[in-house]
Short mmCIF file of C-alpha atoms (C1' of nucleotides) in Angstrom, two decimals:
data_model
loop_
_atom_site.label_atom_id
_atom_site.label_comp_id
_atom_site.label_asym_id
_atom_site.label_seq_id
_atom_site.Cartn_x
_atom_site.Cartn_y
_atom_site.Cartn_z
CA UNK C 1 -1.94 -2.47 -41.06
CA UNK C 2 -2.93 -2.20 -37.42
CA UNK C 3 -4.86 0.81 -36.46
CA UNK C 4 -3.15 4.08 -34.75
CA UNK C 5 -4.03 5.05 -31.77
CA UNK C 6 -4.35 9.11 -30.85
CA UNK C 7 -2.38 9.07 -27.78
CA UNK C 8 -2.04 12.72 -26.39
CA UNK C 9 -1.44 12.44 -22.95
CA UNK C 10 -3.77 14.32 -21.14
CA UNK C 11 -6.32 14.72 -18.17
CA UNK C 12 -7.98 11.37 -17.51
CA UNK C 13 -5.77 8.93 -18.83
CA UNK C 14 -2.32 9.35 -17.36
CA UNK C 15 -2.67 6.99 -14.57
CA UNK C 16 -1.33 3.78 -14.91
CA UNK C 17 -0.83 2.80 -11.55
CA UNK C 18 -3.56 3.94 -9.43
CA UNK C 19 -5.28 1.04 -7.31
CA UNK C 20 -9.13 0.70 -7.37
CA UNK C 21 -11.55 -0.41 -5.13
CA UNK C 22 -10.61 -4.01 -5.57
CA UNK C 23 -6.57 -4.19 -5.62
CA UNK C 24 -6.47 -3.95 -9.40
CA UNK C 25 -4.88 -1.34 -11.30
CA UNK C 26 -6.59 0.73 -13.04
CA UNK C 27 -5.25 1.35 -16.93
CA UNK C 28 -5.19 4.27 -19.05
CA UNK C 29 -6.09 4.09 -23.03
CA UNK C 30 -2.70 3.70 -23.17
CA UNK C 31 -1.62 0.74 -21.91
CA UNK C 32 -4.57 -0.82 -23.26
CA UNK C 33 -3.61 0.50 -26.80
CA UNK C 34 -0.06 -1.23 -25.72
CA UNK C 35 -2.00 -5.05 -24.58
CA UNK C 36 -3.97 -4.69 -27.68
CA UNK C 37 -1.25 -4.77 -29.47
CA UNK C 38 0.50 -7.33 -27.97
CA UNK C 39 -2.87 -9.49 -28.04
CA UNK C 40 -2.23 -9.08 -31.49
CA UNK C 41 1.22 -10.31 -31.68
CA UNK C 42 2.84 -11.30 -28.35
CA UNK C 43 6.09 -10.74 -29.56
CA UNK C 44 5.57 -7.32 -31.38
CA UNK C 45 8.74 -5.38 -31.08
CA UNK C 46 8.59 -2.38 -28.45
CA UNK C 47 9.62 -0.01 -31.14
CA UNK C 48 6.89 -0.61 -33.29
CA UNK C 49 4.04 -0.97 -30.38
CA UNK C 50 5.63 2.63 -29.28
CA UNK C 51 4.84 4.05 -33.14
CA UNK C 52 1.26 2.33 -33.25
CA UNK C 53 0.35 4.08 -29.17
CA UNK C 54 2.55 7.13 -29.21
CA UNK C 55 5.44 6.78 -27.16
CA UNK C 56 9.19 5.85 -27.34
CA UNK C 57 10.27 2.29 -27.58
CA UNK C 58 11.32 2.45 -23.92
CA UNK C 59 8.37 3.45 -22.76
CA UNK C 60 6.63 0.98 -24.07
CA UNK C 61 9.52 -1.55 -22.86
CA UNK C 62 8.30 0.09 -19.13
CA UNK C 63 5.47 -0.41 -19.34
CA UNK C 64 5.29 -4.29 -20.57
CA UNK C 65 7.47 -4.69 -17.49
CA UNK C 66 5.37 -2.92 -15.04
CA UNK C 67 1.89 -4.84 -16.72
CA UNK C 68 3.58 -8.19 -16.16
CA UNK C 69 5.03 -7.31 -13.08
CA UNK C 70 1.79 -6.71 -11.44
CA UNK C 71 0.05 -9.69 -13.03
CA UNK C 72 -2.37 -7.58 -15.12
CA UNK C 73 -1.28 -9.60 -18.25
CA UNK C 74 0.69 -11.95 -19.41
CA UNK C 75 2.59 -12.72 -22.34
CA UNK C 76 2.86 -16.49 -23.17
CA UNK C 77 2.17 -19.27 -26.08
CA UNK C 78 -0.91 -20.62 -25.89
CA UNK C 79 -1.80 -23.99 -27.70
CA UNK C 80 -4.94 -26.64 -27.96
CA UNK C 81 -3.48 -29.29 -25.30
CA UNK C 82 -5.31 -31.56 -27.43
CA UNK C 83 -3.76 -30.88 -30.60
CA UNK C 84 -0.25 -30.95 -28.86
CA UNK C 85 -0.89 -34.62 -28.46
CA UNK C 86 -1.61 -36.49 -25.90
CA UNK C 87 -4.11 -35.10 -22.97
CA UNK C 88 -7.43 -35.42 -21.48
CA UNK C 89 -8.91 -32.54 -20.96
CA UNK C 90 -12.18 -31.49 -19.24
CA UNK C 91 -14.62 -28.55 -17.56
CA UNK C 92 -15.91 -29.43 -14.25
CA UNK C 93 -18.73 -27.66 -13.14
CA UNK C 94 -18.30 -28.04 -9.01
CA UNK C 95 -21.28 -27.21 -5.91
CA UNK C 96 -19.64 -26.11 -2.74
CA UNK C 97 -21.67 -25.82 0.33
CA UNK C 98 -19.80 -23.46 2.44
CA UNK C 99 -16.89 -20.84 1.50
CA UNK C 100 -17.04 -21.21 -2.09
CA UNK C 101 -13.58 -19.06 -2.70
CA UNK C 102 -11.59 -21.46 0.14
CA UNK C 103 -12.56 -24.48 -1.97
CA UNK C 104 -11.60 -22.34 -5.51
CA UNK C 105 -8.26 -21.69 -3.81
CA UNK C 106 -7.28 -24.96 -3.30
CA UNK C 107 -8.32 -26.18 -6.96
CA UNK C 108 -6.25 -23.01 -7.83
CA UNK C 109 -3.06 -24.59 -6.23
CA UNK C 110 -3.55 -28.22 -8.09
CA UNK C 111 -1.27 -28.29 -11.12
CA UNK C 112 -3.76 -30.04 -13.36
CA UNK C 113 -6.24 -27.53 -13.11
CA UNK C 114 -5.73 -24.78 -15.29
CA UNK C 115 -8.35 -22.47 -15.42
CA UNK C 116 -10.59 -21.50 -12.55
CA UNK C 117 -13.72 -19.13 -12.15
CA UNK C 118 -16.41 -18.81 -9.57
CA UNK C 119 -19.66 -18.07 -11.35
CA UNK C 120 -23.30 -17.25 -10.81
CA UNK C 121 -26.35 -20.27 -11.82
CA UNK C 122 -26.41 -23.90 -11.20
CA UNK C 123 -22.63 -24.02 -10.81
CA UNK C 124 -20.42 -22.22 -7.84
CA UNK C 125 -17.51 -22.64 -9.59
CA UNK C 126 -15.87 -23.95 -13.19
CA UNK C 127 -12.51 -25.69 -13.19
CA UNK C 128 -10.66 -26.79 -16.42
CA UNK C 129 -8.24 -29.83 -16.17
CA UNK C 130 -5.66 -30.71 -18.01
CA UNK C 131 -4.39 -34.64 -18.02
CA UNK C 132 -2.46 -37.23 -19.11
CA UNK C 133 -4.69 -39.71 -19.97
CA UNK C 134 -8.29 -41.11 -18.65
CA UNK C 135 -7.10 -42.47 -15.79
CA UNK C 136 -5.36 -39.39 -14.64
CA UNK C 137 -8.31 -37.58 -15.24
CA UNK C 138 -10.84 -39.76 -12.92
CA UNK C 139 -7.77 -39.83 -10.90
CA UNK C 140 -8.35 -36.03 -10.48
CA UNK C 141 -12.11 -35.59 -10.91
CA UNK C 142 -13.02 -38.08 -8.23
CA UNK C 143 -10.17 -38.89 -5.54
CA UNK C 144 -9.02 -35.63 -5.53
CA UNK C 145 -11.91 -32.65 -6.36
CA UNK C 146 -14.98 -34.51 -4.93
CA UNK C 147 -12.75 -35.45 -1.79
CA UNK C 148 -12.33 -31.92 -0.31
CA UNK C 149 -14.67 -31.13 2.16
CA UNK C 150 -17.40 -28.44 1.32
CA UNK C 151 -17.52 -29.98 -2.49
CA UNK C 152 -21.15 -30.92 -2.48
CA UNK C 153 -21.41 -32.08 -5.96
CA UNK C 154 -19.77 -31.99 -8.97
CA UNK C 155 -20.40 -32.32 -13.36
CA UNK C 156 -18.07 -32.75 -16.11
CA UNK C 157 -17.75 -32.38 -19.42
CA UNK C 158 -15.09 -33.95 -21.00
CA UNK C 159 -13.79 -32.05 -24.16
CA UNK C 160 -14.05 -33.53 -27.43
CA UNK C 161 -12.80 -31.13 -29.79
CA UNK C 162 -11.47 -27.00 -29.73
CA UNK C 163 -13.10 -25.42 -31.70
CA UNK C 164 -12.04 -22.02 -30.92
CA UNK C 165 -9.36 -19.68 -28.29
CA UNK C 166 -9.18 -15.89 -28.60
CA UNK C 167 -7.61 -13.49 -26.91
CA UNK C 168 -8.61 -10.44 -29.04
CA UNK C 169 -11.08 -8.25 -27.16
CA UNK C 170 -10.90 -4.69 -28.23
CA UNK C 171 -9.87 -5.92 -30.85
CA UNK C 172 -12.70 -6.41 -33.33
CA UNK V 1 16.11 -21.48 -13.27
CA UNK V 2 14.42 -23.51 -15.93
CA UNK V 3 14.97 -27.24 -16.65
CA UNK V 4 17.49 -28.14 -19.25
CA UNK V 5 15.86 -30.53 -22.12
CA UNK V 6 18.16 -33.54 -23.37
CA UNK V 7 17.35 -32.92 -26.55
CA UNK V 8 19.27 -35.90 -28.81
CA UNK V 9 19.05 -35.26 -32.08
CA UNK V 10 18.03 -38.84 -33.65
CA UNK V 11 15.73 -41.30 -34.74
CA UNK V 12 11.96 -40.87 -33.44
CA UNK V 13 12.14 -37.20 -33.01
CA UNK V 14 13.18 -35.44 -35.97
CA UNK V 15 10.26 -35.10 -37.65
CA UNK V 16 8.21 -31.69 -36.35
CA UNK V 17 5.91 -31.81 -39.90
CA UNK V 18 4.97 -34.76 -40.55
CA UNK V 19 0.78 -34.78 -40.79
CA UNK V 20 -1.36 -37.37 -38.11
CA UNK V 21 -4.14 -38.60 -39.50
CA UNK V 22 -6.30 -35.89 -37.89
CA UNK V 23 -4.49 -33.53 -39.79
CA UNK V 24 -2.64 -31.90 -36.75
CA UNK V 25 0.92 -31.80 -37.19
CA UNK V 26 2.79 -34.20 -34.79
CA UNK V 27 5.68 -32.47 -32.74
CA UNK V 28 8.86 -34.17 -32.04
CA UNK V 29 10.09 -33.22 -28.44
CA UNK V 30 12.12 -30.22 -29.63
CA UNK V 31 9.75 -28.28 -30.15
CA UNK V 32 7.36 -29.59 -27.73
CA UNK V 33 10.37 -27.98 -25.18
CA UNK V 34 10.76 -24.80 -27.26
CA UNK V 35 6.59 -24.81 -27.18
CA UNK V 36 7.36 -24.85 -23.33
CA UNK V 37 9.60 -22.46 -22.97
CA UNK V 38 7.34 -20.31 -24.86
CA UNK V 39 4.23 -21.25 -22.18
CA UNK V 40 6.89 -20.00 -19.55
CA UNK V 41 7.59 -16.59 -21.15
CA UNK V 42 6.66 -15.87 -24.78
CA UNK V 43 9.47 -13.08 -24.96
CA UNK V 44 12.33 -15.74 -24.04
CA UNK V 45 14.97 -14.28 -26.72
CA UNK V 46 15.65 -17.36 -29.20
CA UNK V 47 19.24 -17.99 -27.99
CA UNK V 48 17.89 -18.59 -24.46
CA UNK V 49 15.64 -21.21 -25.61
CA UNK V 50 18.28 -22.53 -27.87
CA UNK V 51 20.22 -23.11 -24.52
CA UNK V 52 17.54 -24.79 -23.36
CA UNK V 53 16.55 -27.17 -25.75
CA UNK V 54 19.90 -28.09 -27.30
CA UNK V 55 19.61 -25.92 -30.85
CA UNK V 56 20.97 -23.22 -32.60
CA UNK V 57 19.48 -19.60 -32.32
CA UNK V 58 18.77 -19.65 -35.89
CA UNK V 59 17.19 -23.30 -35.48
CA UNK V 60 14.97 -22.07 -32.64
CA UNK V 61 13.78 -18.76 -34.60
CA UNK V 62 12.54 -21.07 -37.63
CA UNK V 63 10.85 -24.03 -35.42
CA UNK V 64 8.87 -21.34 -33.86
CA UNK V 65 7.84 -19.62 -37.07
CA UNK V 66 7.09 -22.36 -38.44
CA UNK V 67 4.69 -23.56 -35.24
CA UNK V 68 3.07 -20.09 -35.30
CA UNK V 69 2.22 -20.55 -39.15
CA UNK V 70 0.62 -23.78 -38.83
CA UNK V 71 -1.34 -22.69 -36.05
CA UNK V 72 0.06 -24.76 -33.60
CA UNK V 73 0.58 -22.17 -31.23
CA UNK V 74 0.06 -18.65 -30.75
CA UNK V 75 2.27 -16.15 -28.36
CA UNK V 76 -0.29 -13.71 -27.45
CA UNK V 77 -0.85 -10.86 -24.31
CA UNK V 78 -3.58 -12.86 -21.68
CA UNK V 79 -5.36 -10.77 -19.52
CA UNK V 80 -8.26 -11.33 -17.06
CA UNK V 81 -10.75 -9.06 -19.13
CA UNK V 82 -13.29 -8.60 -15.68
CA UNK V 83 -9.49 -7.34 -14.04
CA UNK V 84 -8.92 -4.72 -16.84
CA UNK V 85 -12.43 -3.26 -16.55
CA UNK V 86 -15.25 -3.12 -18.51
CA UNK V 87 -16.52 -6.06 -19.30
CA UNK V 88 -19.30 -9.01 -18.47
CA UNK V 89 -18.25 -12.35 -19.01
CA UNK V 90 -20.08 -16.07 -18.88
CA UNK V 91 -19.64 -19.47 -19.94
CA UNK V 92 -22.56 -20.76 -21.47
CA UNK V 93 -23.49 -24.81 -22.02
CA UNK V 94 -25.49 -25.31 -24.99
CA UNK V 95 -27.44 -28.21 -26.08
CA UNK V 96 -28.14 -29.00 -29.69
CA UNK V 97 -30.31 -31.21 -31.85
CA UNK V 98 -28.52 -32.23 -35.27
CA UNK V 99 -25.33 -31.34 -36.07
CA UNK V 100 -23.51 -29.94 -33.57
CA UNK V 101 -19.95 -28.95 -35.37
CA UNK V 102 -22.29 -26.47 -37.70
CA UNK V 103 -23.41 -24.69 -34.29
CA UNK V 104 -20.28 -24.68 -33.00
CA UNK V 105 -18.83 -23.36 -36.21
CA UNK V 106 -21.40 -20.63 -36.00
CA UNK V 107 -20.60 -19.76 -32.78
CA UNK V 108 -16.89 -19.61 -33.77
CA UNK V 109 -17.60 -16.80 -36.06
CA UNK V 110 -19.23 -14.76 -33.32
CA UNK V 111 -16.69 -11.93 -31.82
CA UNK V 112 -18.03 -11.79 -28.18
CA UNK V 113 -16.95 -15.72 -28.40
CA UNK V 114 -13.60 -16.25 -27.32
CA UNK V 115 -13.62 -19.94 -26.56
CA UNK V 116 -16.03 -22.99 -27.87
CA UNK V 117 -15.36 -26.40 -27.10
CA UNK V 118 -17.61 -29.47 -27.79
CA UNK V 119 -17.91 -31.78 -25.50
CA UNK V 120 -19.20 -34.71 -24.04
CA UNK V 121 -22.10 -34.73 -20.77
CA UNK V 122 -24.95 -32.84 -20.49
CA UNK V 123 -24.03 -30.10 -22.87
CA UNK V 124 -22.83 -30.93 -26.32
CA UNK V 125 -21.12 -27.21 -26.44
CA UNK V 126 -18.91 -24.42 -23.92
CA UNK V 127 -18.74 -21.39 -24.98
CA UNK V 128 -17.55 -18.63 -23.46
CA UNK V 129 -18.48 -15.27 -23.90
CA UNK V 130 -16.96 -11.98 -23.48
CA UNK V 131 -19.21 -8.61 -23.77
CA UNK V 132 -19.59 -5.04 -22.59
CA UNK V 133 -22.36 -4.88 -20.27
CA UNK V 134 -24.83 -6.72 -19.03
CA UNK V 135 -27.33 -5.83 -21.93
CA UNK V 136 -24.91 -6.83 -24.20
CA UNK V 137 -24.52 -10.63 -22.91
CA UNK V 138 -28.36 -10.73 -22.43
CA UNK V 139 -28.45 -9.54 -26.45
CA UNK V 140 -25.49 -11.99 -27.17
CA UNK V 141 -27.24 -15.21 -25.06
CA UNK V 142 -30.76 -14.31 -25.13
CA UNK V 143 -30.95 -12.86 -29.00
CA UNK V 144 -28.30 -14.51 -31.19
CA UNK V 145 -27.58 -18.03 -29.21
CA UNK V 146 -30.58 -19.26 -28.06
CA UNK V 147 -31.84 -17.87 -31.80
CA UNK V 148 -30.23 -20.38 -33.70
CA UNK V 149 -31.58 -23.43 -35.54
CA UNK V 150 -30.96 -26.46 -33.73
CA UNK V 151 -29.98 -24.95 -30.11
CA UNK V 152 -32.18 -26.66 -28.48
CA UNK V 153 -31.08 -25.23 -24.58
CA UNK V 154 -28.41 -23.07 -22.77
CA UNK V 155 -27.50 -22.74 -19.59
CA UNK V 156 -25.10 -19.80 -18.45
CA UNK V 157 -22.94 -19.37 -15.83
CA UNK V 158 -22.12 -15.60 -15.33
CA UNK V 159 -18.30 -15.25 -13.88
CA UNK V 160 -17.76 -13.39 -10.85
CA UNK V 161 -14.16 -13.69 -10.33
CA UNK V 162 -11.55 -15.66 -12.14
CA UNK V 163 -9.13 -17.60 -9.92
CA UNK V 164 -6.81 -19.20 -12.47
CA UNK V 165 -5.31 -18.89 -15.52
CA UNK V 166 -2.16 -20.58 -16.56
CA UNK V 167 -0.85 -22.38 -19.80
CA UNK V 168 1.53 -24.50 -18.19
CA UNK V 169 0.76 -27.96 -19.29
CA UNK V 170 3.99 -29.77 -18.96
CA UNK V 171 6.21 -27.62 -17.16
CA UNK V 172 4.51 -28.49 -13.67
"C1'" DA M 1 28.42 -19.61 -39.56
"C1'" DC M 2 28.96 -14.60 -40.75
"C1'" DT M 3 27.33 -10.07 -41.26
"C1'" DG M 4 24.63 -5.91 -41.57
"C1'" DA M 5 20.46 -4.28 -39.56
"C1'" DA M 6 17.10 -4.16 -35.92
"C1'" DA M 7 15.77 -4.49 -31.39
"C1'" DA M 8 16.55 -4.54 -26.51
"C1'" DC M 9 18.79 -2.66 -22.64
"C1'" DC M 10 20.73 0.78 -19.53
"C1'" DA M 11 21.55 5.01 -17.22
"C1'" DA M 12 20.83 9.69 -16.77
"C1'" DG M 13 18.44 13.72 -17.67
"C1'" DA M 14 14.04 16.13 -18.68
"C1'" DT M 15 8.99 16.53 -17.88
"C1'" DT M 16 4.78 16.13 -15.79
"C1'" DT M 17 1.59 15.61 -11.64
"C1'" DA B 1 8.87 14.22 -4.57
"C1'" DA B 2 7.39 10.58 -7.41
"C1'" DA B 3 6.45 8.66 -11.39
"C1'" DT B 4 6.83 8.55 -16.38
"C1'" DC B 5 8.95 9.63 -20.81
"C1'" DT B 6 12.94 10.57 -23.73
"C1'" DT B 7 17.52 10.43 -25.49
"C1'" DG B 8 21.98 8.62 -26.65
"C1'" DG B 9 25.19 5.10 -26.38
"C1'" DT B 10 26.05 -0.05 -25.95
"C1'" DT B 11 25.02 -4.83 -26.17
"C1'" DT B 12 22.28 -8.45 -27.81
"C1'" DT B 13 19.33 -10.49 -31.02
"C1'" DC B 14 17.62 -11.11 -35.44
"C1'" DA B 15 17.22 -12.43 -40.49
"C1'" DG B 16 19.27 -13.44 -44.70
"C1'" DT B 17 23.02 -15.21 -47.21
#
DNA sequence: ACTGAAAACCAAGATTT
DNA sequence: AAATCTTGGTTTTCAGT
């Protein structure tokens, strides 16, 4: 059903664990065969992620540990908030003048927000919220996000409808 | 560790099937607390959760297949693709004349599309896109999105580092 | 709720770099 | 030496009745 992987462990990919340039680890074919798999199926048994990579169940178990441990992945349900019931949610494209990463931090650190990302065009950064209600969400939007200092300006987009959420890449 | 659920069996919240009128199933607060169990670890061994929410092992085991088959949630390995390597990713706002569902359904069956959202402001659709290289999301944006019939504009927002990423709603 | 089967866990011991 | 993989034995979880 899902695809074998030819996992003979040699030269260039044994290194799981080796930090790069920029504090993340850098991963061999490996454990990417092994997140693959579990993008597939979060709660694939060990044994059979071990027979579709190549190595014992666990190994495999070792190396889920090790790949949550160090935050490279994580294994967790994922729904449409929406869906679920009852929630506002919204994007809110935000213009910082000043340290755009101090400002990202501190949306990263408000519970509502869920998703953050500093990109490159009109926006500095994108910030997803999550709310209760419409109240909750203005609540959020304007008291709290346009109050910090350094937030120049700020656009939102209030979500009507999901229409789609992977998490498959590699995996098409 | 985790917060125990008083999970009463009666009345208003037996019912974890029953169809809104939007055609999403409506969940009953059991499994809205085995659903957040699940957002806490999606490996949490069906007695634990059991513990939790007040239900059998075998109770827990069929709630949650039965979520996963409607679609209602998925328990799935989330990574930060620009953290594991290789890859360029963007969020891109899209404006439409017509019908915008058909666009975003189109853009649904794209693979480099892992997210689309319609929504309401100055976009009518997010999508999010995640590719190769940087010729690839130029080919992806440039060639296949702004090619369509009816996309009338797009804006993209190239990410340069993602801050946050949690799917935590109501466990905060 | 009970039971056989499967999966997860643990602790050494072996292998590789 | 350090890290990673395997093996064998034990406990826990799972799935079907």
């Amino acid at each position: 059903m899902h695809s074998e992987v030819v996992a003979s462990r040699s030269a260039d990919q044994r290194d799981s664990s080796r930090e790069s340039r920029n504090g993340t680890p850098t991963l061999d074919a490996v454990s990417l065969a092994i997140i693959q798999q579990l993008q597939e199926d979060g709660r694939r048994p060990y044994a059979a992620i071990g027979k579709a990579v190549g190595l014992s169940e666990a190994a495999v178990r070792q190396r889920v540990q090790k790949l949550l441990d160090q935050g490279v992945m994580q294994i967790v349900a994922v729904t449409d908030p929406l869906t679920v019931g009852f929630r506002r949610q919204a994007m809110v494209g935000i213009n910082v003048e000043g340290d755009v990463e101090s400002i990202a931090d501190v949306l990263t650190g408000m519970s509502e927000v869920e998703y953050v990302v500093m990109t490159a065009g009109s926006f500095d950064i994108l910030a997803e919220i999550v709310c209760e209600d419409d109240d909750h969400l203005l609540d959020v939007i304007n008291k709290r996000i346009r109050a910090l200092p350094g937030v120049r300006s700020t656009e939102s987009f209030v979500y009507l409808k999901l229409k789609k959420q992977t998490y498959m890449w590699g995996t098409r």
